[in-house]
Coordinates of C-alpha atoms in Angstrom, one line a residue:
X17 CA 0.0 0.0 0.0
X18 CA 1.3 3.5 -0.8
X19 CA 1.1 6.4 1.6
X20 CA 1.2 10.1 1.1
X21 CA 2.8 12.8 3.2
X22 CA 0.3 14.5 5.5
X23 CA 2.2 16.9 7.9
X24 CA 5.4 17.4 9.8
X25 CA 4.6 17.4 13.6
X26 CA 7.0 18.5 16.3
X27 CA 6.7 16.6 19.6
X28 CA 8.4 14.1 21.9
X29 CA 9.1 10.6 20.7
X30 CA 10.0 7.9 23.2
X31 CA 10.0 4.1 23.5
X32 CA 7.2 2.7 25.7
X33 CA 7.4 0.0 28.4
X34 CA 5.8 -2.5 26.0
X35 CA 2.2 -3.1 27.1
X36 CA 0.5 0.2 27.4
X37 CA -3.2 0.4 28.3
X38 CA -5.8 3.0 28.0
X39 CA -9.3 3.1 29.5
X40 CA -11.4 5.0 27.0
X41 CA -13.0 1.7 26.0
X42 CA -10.9 -0.8 28.0
X43 CA -8.7 -1.8 25.1
X44 CA -5.1 -2.8 25.7
X45 CA -2.5 -2.0 23.0
X46 CA 0.9 -3.4 22.6
X47 CA 2.8 -0.3 21.7
X48 CA 6.6 0.0 21.1
X49 CA 6.7 3.8 21.2
X50 CA 4.8 6.9 22.2
X51 CA 4.6 10.3 20.6
X52 CA 3.4 13.4 22.4
X53 CA 2.5 16.5 20.5
X54 CA 0.5 19.7 20.9
X55 CA -3.2 19.4 20.1
X56 CA -4.1 20.6 16.6
X57 CA -7.6 20.8 15.0
X58 CA -6.6 21.6 11.4
X59 CA -5.7 18.1 10.5
X60 CA -7.0 14.6 11.5
X61 CA -4.7 12.0 12.8
X62 CA -6.1 8.5 13.0
X63 CA -5.2 4.8 13.2
X64 CA -5.5 4.7 9.4
X65 CA -2.4 6.9 9.1
X66 CA 1.3 5.9 9.4
X67 CA 4.0 7.7 11.5
X68 CA 7.5 8.2 10.0
X69 CA 10.5 9.0 12.2
X70 CA 13.5 9.3 10.0
X71 CA 13.7 6.1 7.9
X72 CA 11.5 4.2 10.4
X73 CA 7.8 3.6 10.0
X74 CA 5.2 3.0 12.7
X75 CA 1.6 1.9 12.8
X76 CA -0.6 4.2 14.7
X77 CA -2.5 2.0 17.2
X78 CA -4.4 4.7 19.1
X79 CA -4.6 8.6 19.2
X80 CA -5.5 9.8 22.7
X81 CA -6.7 13.3 23.5
X82 CA -6.5 12.9 27.3
X83 CA -9.7 14.0 29.0
X84 CA -10.7 15.5 25.7
X85 CA -9.0 18.7 27.0
X86 CA -7.6 19.6 23.5
X87 CA -4.2 20.3 25.0
X88 CA -2.0 17.5 23.6
X89 CA -2.2 14.2 21.8
X90 CA -0.6 10.9 23.1
X91 CA -0.1 8.6 20.1
X92 CA 0.5 4.9 20.7
X93 CA 2.8 3.5 18.0
X94 CA 4.1 0.1 16.9
X95 CA 7.2 -0.1 14.8
X96 CA 6.8 -1.9 11.5
X97 CA 9.7 -4.3 10.8

């Protein structure tokens, strides 16, 4: 499948502890990395998108807007190998 560029996003990229959970609908995701960035309303970021960090590609498992406060996004990622 081919992907097209959407937007450069500045934020904090970090590896996760492995099994991260969230309680919005009691799903558990096995993420390898997390990405934190400021909230933005001018573009949609969903699980159907992909995340690129240098030459690495990540599947977006979940995009969290904590408490729907519209302050920041917490994006759960899994590296594609």
